[in-house]
PDB file of C-alpha atoms in Angstrom:
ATOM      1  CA  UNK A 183       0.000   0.000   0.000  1.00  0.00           C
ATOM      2  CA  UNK A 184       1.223   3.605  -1.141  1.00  0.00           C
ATOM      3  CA  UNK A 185       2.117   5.447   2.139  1.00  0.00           C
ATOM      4  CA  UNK A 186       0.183   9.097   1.838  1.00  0.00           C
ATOM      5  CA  UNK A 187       1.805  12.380   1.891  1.00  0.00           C
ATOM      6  CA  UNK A 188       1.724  14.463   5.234  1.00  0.00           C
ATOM      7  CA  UNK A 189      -0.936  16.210   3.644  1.00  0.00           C
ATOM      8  CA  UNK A 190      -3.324  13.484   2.763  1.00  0.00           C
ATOM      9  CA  UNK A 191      -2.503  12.025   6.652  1.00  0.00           C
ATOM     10  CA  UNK A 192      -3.756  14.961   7.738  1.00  0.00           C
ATOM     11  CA  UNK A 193      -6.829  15.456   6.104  1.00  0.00           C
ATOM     12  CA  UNK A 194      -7.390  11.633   6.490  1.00  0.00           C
ATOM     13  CA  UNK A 195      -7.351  12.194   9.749  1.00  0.00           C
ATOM     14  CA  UNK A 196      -9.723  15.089  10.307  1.00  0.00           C
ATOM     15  CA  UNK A 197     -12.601  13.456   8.962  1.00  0.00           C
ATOM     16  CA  UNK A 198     -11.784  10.343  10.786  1.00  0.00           C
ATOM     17  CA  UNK A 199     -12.400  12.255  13.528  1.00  0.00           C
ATOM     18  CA  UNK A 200     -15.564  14.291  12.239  1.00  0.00           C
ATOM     19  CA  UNK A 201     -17.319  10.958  11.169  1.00  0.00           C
ATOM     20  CA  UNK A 202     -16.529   9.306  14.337  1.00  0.00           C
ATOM     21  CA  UNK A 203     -17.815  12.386  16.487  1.00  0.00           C
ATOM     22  CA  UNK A 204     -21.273  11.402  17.019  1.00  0.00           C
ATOM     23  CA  UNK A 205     -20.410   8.186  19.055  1.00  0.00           C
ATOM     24  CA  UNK A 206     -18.573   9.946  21.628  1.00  0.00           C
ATOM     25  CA  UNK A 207     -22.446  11.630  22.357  1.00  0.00           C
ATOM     26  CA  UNK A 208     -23.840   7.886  22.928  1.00  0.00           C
ATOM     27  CA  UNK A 209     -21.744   7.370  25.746  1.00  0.00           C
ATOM     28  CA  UNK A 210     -22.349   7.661  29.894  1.00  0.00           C
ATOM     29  CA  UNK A 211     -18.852   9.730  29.856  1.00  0.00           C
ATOM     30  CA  UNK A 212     -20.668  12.078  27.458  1.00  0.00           C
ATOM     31  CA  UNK A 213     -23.473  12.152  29.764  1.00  0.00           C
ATOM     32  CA  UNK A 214     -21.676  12.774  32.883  1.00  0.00           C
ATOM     33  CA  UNK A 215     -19.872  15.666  30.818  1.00  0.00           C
ATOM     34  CA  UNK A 216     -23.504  17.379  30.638  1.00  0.00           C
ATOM     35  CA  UNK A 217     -24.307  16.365  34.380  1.00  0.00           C
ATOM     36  CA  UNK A 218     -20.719  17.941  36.088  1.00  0.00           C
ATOM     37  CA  UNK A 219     -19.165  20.827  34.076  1.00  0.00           C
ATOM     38  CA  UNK A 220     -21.313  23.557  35.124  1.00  0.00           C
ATOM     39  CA  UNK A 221     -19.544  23.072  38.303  1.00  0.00           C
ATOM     40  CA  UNK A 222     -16.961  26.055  38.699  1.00  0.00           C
ATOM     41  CA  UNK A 223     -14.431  23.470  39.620  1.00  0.00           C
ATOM     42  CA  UNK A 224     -14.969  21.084  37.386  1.00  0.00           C
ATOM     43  CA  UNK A 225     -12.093  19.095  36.774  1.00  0.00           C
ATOM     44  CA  UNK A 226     -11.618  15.418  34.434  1.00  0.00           C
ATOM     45  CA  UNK A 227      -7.604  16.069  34.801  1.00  0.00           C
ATOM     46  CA  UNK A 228      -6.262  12.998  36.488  1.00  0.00           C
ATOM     47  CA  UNK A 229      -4.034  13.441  39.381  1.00  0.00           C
ATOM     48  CA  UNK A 230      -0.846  12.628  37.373  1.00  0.00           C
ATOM     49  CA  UNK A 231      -1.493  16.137  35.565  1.00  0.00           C
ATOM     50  CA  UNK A 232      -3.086  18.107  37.479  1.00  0.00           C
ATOM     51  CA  UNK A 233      -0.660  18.053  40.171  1.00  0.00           C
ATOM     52  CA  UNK A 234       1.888  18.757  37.084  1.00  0.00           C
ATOM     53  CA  UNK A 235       0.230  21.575  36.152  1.00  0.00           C
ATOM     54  CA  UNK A 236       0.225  23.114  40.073  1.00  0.00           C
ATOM     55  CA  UNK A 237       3.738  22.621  39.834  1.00  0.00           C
ATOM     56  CA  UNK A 238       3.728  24.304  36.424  1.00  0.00           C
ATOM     57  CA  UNK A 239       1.190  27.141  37.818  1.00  0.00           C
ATOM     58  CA  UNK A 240      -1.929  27.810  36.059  1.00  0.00           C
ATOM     59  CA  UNK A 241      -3.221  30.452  38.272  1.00  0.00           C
ATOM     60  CA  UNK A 242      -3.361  33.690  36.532  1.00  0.00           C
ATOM     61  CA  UNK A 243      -2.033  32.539  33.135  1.00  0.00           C
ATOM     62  CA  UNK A 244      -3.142  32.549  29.870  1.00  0.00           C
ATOM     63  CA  UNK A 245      -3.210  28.689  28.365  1.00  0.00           C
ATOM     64  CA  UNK A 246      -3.530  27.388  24.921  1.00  0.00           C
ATOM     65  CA  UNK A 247      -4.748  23.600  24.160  1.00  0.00           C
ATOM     66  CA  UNK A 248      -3.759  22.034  20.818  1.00  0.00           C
ATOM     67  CA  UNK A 249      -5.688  19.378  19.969  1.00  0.00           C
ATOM     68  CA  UNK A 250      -8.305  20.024  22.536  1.00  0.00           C
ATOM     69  CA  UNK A 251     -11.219  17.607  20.950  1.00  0.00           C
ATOM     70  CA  UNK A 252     -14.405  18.401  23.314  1.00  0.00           C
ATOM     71  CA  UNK A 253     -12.925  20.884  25.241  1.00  0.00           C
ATOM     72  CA  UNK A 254     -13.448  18.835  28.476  1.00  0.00           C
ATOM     73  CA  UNK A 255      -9.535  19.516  29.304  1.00  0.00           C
ATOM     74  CA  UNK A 256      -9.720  22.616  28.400  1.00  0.00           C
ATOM     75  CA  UNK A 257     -12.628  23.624  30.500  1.00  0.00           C
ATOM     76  CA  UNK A 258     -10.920  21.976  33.471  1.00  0.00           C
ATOM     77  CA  UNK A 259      -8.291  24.650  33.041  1.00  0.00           C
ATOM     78  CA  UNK A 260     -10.468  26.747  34.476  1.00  0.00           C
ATOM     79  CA  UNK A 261     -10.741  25.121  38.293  1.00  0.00           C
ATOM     80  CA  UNK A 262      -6.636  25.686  38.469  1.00  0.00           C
ATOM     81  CA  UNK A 263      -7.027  29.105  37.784  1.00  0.00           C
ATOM     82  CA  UNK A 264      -6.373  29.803  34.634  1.00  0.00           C
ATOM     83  CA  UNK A 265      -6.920  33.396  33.370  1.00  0.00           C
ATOM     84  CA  UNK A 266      -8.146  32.895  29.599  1.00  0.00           C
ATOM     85  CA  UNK A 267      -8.264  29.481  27.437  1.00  0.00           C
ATOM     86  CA  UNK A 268      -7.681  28.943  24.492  1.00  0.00           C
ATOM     87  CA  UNK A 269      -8.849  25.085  22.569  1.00  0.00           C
ATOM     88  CA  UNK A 270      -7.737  24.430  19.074  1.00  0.00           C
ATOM     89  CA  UNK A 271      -8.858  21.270  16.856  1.00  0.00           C
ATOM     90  CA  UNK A 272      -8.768  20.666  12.838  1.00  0.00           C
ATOM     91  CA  UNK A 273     -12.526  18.452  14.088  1.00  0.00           C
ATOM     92  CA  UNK A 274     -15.387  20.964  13.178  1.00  0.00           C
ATOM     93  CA  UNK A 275     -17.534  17.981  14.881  1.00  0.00           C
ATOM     94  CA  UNK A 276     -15.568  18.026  17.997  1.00  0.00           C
ATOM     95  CA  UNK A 277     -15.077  21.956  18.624  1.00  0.00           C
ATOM     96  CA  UNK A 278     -19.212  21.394  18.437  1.00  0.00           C
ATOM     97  CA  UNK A 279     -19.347  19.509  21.380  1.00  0.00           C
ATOM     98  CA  UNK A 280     -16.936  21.580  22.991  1.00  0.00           C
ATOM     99  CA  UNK A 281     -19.195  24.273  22.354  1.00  0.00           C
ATOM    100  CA  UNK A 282     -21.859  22.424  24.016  1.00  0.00           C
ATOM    101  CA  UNK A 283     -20.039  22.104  26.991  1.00  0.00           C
ATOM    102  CA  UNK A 284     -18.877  25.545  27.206  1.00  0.00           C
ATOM    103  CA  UNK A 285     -22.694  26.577  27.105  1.00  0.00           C
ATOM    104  CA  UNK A 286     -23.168  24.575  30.450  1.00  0.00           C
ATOM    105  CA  UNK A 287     -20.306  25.736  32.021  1.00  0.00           C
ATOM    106  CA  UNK A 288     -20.118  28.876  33.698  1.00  0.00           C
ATOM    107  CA  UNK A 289     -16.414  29.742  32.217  1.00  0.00           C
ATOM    108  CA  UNK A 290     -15.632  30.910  28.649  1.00  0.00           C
ATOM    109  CA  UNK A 291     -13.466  29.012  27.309  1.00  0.00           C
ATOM    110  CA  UNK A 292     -12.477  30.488  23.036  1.00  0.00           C
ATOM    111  CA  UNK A 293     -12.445  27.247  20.759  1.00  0.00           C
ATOM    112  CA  UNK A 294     -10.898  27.487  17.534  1.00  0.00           C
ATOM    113  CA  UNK A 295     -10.933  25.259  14.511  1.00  0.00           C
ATOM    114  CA  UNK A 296      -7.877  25.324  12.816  1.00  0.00           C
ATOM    115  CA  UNK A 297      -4.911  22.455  11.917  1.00  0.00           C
ATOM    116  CA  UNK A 298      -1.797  23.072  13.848  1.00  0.00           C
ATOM    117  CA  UNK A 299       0.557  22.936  11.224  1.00  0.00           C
ATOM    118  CA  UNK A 300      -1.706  26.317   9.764  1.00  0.00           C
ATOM    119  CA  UNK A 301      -2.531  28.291  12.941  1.00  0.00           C
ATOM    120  CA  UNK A 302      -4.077  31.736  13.022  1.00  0.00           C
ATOM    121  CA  UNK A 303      -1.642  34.356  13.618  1.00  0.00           C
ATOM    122  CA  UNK A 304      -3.867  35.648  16.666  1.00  0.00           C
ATOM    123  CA  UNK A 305      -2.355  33.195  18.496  1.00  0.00           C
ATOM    124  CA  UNK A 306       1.150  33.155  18.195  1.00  0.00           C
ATOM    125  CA  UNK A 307       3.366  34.050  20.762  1.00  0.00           C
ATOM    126  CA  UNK A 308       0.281  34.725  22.974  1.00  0.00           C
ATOM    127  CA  UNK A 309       0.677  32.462  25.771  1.00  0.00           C
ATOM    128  CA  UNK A 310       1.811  31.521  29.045  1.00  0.00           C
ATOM    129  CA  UNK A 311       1.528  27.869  28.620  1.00  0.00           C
ATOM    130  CA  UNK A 312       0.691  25.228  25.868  1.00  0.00           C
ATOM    131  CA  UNK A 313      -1.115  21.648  26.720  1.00  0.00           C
ATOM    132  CA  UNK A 314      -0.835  18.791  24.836  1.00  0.00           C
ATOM    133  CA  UNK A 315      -2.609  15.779  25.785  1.00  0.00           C
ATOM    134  CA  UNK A 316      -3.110  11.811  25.310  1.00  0.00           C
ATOM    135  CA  UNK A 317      -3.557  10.576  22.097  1.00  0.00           C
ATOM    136  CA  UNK A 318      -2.186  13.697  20.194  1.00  0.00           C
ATOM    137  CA  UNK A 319       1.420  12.863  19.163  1.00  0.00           C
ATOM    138  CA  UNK A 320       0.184   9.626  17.051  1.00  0.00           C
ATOM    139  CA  UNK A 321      -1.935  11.653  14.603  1.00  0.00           C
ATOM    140  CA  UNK A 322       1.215  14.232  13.695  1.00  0.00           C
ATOM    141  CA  UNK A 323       2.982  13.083  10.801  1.00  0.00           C
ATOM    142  CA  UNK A 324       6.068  14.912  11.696  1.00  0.00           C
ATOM    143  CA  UNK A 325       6.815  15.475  15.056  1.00  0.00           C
ATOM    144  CA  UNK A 326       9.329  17.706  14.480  1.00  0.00           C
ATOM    145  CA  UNK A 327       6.942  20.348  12.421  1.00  0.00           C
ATOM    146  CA  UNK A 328       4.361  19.519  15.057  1.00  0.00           C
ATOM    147  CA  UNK A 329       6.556  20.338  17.887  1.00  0.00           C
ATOM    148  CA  UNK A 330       7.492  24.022  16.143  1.00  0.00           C
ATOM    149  CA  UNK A 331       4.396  25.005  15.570  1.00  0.00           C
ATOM    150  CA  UNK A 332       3.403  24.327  19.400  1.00  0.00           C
ATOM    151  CA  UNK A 333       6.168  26.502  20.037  1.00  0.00           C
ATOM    152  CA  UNK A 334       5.116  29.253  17.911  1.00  0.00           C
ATOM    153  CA  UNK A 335       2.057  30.014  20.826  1.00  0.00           C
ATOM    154  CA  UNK A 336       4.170  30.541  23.370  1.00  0.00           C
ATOM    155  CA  UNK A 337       5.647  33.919  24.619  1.00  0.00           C
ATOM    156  CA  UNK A 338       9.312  33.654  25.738  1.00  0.00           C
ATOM    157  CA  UNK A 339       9.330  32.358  28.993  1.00  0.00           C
ATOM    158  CA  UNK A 340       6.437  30.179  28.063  1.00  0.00           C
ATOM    159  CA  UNK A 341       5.709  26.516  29.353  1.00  0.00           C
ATOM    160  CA  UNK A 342       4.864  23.218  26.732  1.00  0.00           C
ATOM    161  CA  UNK A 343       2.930  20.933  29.478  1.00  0.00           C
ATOM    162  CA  UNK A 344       2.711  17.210  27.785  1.00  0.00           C
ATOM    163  CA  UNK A 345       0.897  14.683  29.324  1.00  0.00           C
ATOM    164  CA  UNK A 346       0.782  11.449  26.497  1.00  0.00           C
ATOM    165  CA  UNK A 347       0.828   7.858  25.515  1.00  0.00           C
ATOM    166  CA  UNK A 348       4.663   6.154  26.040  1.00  0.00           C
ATOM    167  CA  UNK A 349       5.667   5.308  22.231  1.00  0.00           C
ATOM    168  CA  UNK A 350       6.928   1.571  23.842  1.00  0.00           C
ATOM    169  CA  UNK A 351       2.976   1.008  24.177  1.00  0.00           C
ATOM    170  CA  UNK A 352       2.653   0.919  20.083  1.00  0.00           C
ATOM    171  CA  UNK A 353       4.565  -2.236  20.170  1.00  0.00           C
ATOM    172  CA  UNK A 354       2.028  -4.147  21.484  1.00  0.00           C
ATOM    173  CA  UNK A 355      -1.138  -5.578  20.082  1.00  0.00           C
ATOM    174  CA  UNK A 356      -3.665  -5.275  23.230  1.00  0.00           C
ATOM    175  CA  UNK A 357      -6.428  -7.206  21.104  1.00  0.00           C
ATOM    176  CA  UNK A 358      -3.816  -9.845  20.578  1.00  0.00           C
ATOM    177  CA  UNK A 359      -4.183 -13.641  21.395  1.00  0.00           C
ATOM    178  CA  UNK A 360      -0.848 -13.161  22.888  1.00  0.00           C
ATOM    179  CA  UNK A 361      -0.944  -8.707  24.076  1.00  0.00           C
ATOM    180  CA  UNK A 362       2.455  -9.029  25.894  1.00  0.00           C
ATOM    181  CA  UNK A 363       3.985 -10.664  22.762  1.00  0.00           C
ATOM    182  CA  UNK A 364       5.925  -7.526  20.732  1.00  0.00           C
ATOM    183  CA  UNK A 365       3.890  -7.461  17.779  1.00  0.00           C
ATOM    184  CA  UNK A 366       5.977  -4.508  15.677  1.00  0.00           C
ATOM    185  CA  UNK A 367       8.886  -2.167  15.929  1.00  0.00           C
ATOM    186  CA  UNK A 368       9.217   0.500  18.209  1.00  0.00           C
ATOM    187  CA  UNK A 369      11.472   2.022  15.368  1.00  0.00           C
ATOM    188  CA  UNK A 370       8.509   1.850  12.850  1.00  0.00           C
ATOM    189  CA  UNK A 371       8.258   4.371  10.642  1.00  0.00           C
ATOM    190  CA  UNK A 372       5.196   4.079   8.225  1.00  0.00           C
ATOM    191  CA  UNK A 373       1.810   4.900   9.984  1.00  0.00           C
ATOM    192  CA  UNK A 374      -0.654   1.929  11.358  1.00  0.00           C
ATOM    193  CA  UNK A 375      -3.520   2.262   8.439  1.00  0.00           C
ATOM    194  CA  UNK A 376      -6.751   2.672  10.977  1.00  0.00           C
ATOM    195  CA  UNK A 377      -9.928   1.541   9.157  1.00  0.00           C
ATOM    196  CA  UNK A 378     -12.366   1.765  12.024  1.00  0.00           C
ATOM    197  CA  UNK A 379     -14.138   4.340  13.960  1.00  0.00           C
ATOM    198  CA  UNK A 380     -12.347   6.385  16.968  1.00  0.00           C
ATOM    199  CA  UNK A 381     -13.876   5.269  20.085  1.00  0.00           C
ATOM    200  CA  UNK A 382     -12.486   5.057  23.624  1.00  0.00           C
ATOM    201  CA  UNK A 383     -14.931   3.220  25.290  1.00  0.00           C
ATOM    202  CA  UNK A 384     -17.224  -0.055  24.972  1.00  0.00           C
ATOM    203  CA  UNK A 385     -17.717   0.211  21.709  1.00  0.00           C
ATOM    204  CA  UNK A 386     -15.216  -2.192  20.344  1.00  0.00           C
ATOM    205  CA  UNK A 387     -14.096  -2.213  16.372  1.00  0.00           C
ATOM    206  CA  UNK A 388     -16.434  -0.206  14.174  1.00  0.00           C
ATOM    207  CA  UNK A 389     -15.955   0.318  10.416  1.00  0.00           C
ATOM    208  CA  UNK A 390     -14.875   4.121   9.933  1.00  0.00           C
ATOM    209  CA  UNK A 391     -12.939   5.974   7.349  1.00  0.00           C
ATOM    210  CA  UNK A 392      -8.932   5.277   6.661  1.00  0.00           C
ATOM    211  CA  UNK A 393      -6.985   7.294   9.157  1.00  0.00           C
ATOM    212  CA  UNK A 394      -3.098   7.215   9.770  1.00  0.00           C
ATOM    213  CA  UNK A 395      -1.213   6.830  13.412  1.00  0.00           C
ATOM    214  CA  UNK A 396       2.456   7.430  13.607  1.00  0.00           C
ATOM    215  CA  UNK A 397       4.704   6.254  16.148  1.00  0.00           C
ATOM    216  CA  UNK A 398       7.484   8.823  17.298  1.00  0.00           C
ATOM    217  CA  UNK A 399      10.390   7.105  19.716  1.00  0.00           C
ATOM    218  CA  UNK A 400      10.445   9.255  22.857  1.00  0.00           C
ATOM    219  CA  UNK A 401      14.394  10.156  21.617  1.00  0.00           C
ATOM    220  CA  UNK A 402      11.904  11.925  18.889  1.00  0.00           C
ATOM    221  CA  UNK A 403      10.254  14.010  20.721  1.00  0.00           C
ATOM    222  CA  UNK A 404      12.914  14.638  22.896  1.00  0.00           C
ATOM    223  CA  UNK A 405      14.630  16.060  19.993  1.00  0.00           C
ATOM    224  CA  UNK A 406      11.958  17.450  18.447  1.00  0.00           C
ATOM    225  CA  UNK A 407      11.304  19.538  21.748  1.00  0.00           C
ATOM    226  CA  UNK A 408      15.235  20.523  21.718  1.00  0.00           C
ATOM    227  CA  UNK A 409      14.784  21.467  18.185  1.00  0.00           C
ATOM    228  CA  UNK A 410      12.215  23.871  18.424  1.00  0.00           C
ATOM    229  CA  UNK A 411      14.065  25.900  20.889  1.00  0.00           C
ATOM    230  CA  UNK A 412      12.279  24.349  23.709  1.00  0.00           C
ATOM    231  CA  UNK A 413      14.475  23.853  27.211  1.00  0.00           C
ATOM    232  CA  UNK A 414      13.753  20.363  29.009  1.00  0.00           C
ATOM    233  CA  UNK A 415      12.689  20.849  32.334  1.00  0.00           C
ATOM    234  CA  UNK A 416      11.193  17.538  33.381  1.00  0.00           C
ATOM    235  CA  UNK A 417      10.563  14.376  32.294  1.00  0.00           C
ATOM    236  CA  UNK A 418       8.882  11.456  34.057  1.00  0.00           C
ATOM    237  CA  UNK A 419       7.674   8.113  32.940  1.00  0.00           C
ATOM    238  CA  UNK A 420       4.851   6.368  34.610  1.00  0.00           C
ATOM    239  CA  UNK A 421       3.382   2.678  34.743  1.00  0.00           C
ATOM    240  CA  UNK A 422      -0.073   3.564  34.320  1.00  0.00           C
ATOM    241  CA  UNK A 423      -2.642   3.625  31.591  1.00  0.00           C
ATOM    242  CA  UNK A 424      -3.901   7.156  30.425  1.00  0.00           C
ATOM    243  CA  UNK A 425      -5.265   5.870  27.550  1.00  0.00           C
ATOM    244  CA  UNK A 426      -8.065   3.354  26.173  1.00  0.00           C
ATOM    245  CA  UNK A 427      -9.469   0.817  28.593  1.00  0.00           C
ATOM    246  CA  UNK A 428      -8.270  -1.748  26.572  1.00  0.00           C
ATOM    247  CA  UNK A 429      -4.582  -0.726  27.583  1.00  0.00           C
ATOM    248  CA  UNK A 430      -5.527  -1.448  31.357  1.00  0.00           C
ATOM    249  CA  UNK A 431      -4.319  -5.188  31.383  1.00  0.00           C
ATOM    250  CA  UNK A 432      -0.809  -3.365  30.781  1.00  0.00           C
ATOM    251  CA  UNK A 433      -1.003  -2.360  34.259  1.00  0.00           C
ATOM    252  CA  UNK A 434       0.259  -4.216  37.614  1.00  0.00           C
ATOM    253  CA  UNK A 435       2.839  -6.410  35.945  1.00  0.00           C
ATOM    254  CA  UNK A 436       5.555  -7.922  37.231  1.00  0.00           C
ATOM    255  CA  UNK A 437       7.739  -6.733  34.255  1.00  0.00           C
ATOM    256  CA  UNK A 438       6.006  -3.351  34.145  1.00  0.00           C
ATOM    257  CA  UNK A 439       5.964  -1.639  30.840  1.00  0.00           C
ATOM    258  CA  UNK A 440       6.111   2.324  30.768  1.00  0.00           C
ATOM    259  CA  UNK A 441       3.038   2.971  29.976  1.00  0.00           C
ATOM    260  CA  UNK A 442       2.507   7.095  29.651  1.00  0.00           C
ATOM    261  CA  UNK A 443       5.221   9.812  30.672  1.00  0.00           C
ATOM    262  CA  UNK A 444       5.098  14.044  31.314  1.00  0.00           C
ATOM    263  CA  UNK A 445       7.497  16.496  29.865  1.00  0.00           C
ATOM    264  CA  UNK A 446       7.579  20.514  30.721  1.00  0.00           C
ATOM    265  CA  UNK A 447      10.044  22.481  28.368  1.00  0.00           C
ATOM    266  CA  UNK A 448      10.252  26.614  28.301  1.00  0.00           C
ATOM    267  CA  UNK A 449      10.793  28.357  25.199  1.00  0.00           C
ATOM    268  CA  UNK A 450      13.822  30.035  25.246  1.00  0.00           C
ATOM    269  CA  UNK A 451      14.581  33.286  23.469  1.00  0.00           C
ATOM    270  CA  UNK A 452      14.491  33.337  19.930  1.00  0.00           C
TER     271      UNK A 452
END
């Protein structure tokens, strides 16, 4: 199969994700969405970063979200402190929802539709700190590009918070006979070709439209984050599961696997 450009990846991708936003409204987590963020402290950060980002300091600061999807992360930016928020996603479908969560909640959150490789120049340099999430890394082509253009949104002096997926995971099949057997390099470098719907949750394989997932070593984004003028501050590695619930039974072994890690990096002067 002909690999496609970073371009057609991209756009691949996006309506992946539009086509596959309507089953993330069919499920109890979408539910309890509606039922808890008009709280003013509403919060669906897991311990792991929200105590990252008290250490960062939200309070008072100005925060962007790339790749945002609903929003729900980006509305719990608010119960930390945070003085304006920005979401961005290239999912018209998504940003929706986000939009109907916003509507509930009694914060105001600006979402903004728009692929990160072509960002509005309203937000350049404009912020205090930039969070990037689970799930987010696979779906960039090029980390490297990816990891500049994060960059470009921060002021000097400004924070990347990642919280993501530890590239080791991608080498296991979890709907294997055999999960714990290594089913493919860690040093791949074509995409996995998705064909099914993007779900999280007890929905199990559904037909969807052809979408692309890269794997990018954590040396990669190291580098990447080095390359974009971005100064390492910390770096941890974790043995839980911050990602799909089918990734749990990766969890409690005797041979633990990293399973997810955190970086912080500043952006140093230009």
């Amino acid at each position: 199969m002909d690999m496609p450009s970073a371009q057609q990846a991209i756009a691949s991708n996006k309506d992946a994700w539009d086509q596959s936003a309507n089953l993330h409204k069919t499920t109890d987590t979408w539910t309890a969405l509606l039922n808890s963020v008009g709280d003013a402290d509403f919060s669906c950060l897991d311990p792991t970063l929200t105590g990252l980002l008290q250490d960062v300091g939200v309070a008072g600061k100005d925060v962007v979200q790339l790749c945002c999807n609903n929003g729900r992360e980006s509305l719990s930016l608010f119960g930390l402190g945070a003085r304006s928020v920005v979401g961005v996603d290239q999912s018209q479908a998504f940003l929706q929802q986000a939009r109907e969560l916003a509507a509930v909640s009694p914060h105001e959150p600006e979402f903004i539709e728009s692929d990160i490789h072509h960002l509005p120049h309203s937000l350049l340099g404009r912020f205090d700190i930039a969070l990037v999430t689970i799930g987010v890394l696979g779906w960039m082509p090029d980390v490297g590009s990816f990891m500049r253009h994060v960059a470009s949104t921060l002021k000097p002096g400004g924070t990347l918070v990642m919280y993501e997926t530890h590239p080791f995971l991608e080498v296991f099949d979890p709907r294997a006979q055999n999960p714990f057997l290594p089913a493919s390099s860690y040093f791949q470098r074509e995409p996995f070709v998705l064909q099914e719907s993007i779900v999280y949750e007890g929905q199990g394989e559904l037909a969807g439209p052809t979408s692309y997932w890269y794997v990018h070593t954590l040396g990669d984004v190291v580098s990447a984050a080095i390359s974009a003028h971005l100064q390492i501050s910390h770096l941890q590695e974790y043995p839980h599961s911050n990602r799909e619930e089918l990734y749990d039974q990766y969890e409690h072994q005797p041979a633990q696997l990293p399973m997810c890690f955190t970086l912080t990096a500043t952006k140093r002067p230009a």
